[in-house]
Coordinates of C-alpha atoms and ligand atoms in Angstrom, one line a residue:
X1 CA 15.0 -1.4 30.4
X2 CA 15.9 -4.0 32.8
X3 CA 14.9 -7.4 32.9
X4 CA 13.0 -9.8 35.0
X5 CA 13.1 -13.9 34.8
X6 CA 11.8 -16.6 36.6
X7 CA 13.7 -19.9 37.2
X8 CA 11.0 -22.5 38.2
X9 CA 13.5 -24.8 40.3
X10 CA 17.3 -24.6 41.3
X11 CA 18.0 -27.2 38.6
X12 CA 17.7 -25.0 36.3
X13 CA 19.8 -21.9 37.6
X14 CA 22.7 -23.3 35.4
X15 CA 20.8 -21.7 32.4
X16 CA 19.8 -18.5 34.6
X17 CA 23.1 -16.3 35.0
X18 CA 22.6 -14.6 38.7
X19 CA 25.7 -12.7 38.4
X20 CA 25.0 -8.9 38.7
X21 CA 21.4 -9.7 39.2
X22 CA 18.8 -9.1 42.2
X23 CA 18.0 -12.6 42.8
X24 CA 14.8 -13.4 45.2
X25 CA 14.6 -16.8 46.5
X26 CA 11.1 -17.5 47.0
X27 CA 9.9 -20.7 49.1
X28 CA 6.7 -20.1 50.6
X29 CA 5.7 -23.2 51.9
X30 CA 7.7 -22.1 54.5
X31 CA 11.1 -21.0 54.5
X32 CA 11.0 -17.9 52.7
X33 CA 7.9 -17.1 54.8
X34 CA 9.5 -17.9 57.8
X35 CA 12.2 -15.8 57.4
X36 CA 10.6 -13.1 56.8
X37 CA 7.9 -13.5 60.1
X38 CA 11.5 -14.3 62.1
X39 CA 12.9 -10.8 60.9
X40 CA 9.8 -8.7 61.4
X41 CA 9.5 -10.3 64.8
X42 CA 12.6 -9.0 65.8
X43 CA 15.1 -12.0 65.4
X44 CA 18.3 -10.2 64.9
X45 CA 19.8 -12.8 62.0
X46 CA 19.6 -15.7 60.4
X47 CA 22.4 -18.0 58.7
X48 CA 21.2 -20.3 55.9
X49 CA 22.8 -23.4 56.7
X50 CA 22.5 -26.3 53.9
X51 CA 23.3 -29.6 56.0
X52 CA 21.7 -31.0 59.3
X53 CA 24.7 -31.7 60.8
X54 CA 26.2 -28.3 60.1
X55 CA 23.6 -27.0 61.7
X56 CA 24.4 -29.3 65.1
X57 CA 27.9 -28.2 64.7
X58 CA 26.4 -24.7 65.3
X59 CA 23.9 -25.7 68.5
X60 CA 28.1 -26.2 69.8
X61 CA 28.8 -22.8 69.2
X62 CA 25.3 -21.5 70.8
X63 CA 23.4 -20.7 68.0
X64 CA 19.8 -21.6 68.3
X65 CA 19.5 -23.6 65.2
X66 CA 15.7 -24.1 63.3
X67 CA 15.2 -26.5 60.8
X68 CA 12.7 -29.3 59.2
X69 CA 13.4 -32.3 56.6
X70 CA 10.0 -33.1 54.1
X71 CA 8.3 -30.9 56.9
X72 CA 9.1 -32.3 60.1
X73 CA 11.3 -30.6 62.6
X74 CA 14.6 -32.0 62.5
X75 CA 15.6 -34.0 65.0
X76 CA 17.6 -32.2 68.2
X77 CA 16.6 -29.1 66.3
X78 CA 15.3 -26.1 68.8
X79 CA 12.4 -24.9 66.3
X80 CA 11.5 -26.2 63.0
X81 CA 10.1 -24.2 60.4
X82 CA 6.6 -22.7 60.5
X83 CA 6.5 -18.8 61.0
X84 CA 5.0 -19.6 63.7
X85 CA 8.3 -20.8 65.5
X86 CA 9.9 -17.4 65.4
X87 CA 7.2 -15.3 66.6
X88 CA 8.6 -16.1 70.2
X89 CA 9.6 -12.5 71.8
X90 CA 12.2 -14.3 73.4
X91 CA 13.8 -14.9 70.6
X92 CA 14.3 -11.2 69.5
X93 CA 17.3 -10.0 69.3
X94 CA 19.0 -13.3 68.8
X95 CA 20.8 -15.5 66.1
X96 CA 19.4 -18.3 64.4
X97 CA 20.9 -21.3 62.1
X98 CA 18.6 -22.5 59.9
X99 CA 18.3 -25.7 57.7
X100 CA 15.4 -26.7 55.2
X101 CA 14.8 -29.0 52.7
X102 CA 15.0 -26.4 49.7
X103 CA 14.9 -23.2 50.4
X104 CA 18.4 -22.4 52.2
X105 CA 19.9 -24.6 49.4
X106 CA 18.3 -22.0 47.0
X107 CA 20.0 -19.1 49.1
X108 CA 23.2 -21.0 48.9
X109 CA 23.2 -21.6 45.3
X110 CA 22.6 -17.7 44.8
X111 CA 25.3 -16.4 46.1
X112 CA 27.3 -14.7 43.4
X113 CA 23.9 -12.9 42.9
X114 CA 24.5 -8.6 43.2
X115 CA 21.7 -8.9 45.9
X116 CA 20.1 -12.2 47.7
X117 CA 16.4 -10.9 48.8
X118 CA 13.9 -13.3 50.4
X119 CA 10.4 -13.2 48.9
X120 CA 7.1 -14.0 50.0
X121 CA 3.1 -13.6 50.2
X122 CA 3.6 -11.9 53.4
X123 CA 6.5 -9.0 52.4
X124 CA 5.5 -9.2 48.5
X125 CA 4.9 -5.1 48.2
X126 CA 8.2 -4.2 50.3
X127 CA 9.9 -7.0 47.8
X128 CA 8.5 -5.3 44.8
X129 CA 9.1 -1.8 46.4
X130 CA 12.7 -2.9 46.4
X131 CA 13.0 -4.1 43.2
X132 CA 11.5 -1.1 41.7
X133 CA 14.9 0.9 43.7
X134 CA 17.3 -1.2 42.4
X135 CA 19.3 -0.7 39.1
X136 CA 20.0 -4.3 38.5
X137 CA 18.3 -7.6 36.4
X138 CA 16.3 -9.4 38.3
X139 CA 16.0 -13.0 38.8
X140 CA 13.3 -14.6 40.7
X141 CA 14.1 -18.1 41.8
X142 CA 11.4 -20.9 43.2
X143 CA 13.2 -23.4 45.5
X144 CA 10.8 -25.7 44.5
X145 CA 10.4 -29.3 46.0
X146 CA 13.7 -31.0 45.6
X147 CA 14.5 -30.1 42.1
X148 CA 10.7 -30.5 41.0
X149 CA 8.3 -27.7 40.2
X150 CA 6.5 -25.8 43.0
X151 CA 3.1 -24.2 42.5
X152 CA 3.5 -22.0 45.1
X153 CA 6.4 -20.6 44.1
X154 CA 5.9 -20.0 41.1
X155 CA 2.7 -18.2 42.1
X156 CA 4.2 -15.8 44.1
X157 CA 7.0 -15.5 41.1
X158 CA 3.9 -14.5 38.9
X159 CA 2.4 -11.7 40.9
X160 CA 6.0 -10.0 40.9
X161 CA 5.8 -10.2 37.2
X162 CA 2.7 -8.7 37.2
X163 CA 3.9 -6.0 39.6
X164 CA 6.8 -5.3 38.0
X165 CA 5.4 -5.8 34.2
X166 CA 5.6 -1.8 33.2
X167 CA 9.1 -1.4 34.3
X168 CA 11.0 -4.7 33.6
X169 CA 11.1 -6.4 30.4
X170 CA 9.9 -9.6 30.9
X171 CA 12.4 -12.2 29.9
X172 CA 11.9 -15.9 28.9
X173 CA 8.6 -17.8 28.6
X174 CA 8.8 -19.2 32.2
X175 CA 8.2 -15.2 33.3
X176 CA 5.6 -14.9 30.9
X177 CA 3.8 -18.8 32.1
X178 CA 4.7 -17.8 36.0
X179 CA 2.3 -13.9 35.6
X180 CA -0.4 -16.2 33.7
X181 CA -0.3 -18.7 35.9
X182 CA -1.0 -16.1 39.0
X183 CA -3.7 -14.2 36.6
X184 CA -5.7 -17.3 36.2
X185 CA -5.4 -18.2 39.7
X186 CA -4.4 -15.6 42.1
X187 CA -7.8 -14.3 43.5
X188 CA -8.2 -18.1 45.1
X189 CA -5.0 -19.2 46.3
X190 CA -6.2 -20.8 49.1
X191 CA -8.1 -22.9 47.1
X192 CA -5.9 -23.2 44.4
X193 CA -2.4 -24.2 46.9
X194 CA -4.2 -26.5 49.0
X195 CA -3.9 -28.8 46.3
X196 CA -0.1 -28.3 45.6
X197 CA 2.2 -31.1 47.0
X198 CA 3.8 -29.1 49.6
X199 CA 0.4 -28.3 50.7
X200 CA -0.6 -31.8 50.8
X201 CA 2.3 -33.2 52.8
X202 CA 2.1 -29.9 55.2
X203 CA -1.6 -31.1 55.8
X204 CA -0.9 -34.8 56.3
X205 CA 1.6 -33.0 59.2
X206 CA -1.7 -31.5 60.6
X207 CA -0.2 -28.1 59.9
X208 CA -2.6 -26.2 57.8
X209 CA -2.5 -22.7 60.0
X210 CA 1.1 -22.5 58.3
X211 CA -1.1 -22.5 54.9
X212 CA -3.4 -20.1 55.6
X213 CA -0.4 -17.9 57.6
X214 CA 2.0 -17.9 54.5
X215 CA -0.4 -17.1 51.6
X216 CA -1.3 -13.6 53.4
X217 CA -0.5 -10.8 51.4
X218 CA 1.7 -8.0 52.4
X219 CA 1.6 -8.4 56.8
X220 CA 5.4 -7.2 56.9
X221 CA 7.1 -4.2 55.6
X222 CA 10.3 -6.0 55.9
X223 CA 12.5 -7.2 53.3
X224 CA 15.4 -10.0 54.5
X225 CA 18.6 -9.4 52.5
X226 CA 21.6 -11.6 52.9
X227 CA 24.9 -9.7 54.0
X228 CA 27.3 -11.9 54.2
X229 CA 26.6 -15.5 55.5
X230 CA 23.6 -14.0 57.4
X231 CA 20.1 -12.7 56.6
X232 CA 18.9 -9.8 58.1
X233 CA 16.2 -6.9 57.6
X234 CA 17.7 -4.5 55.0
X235 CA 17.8 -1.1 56.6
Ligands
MLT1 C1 11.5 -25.9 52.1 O1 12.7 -25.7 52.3 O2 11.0 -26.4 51.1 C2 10.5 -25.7 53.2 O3 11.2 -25.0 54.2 C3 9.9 -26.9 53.7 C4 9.0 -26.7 54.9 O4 9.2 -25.8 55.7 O5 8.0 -27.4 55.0

């Protein structure tokens, strides 16, 4: 039987091997809910970017870059990161760089994985529905808050356990913690992720819609896979 992991921040993917695994970077507060909302809305790709200035050094080369730092837009940036930001039909069909504070550094440090999925609240079933097709470990990483725990995450990483608990041996307590953690909480997330950090700092930015928006289950039948340096819906 294969096997399924959590790693509850990037800092510790140095004790998670990725290789040959199906790795799912899961930031919900927002990138990995953005992503996904940007994709279903008919974006055509998106390039994780790590740096800021990268991502200007794209603007140059007419990519319509997206991006935030702690939350807030980045500066000279055409959107920033709530899903919200990519629901624009205008924007279908094109190609976006992105930049954020954790969660592209996640993709980036992922990428010997044997597959690079995005996960969220919004896409969870077509995530799990995935996972259940491939043949391969599976690693489900939390970008976290800059190297620190996120509750979030790991919230979402704990309802894929519990999805995926009859036909993946669970592996390593922070699986095990990560499908508690979601049992004992996840018929009030609302409630319980208002109270998270990321949540906190997302209010003080007078953006709760993104909240609300990003802990809805299952709106999108998509799944964003990375092929190459770019994201796109996997067919
Ligand atoms: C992240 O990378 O942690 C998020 O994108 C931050 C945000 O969008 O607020």
């Amino acid at each position: 039987m294969n096997k399924i992991d959590v790693c509850l921040t990037p800092e510790l993917l140095h004790l998670c091997e990725t290789e040959n695994k199906n790795v799912v970077v899961i930031d919900i507060l927002r990138a990995s809910s953005s992503i996904t909302t940007a994709l279903a809305h008919g974006i055509a790709r998106i390039k994780p970017v790590a740096g800021l200035e990268e991502c200007r050094a794209l603007k140059k080369q007419g990519f319509i870059i997206a991006g935030e730092r702690d939350g807030k837009k980045a500066d000279g940036f055409d959107l920033g990161n709530s899903p919200f930001d990519y629901m624009d039909r205008s924007l279908a069909g094109k190609t976006i760089a992105m930049t954020t504070t954790n969660g592209t550094m996640a993709i980036s440090k992922s990428k010997d994985a044997a597959k690079v999925i995005i996960g969220s609240f919004l896409n969870k079933k077509a995530v799990v529905d995935e996972l259940l097709r491939g043949q391969n470990d599976i690693l489900l990483l939390c970008a976290g808050w800059k190297g620190r725990f996120s509750l979030e995450d790991t919230l979402f990483a704990g309802a894929v356990v519990k999805d995926l608990g009859h036909d993946f041996q669970v592996d390593h307590d922070a699986a095990l913690a990560a499908r508690y953690l979601y049992d004992g909480t996840g018929s009030n997330l609302p409630a319980v992720v208002e109270n998270a950090s990321h949540a906190q700092r997302l209010k003080g930015l007078n953006i709760q819609k993104d909240m609300a928006f990003c802990l809805t289950f299952d709106k999108y039948d998509v799944v964003p896979v990375l092929k190459g340096e770019f994201l796109i819906i996997k067919i």
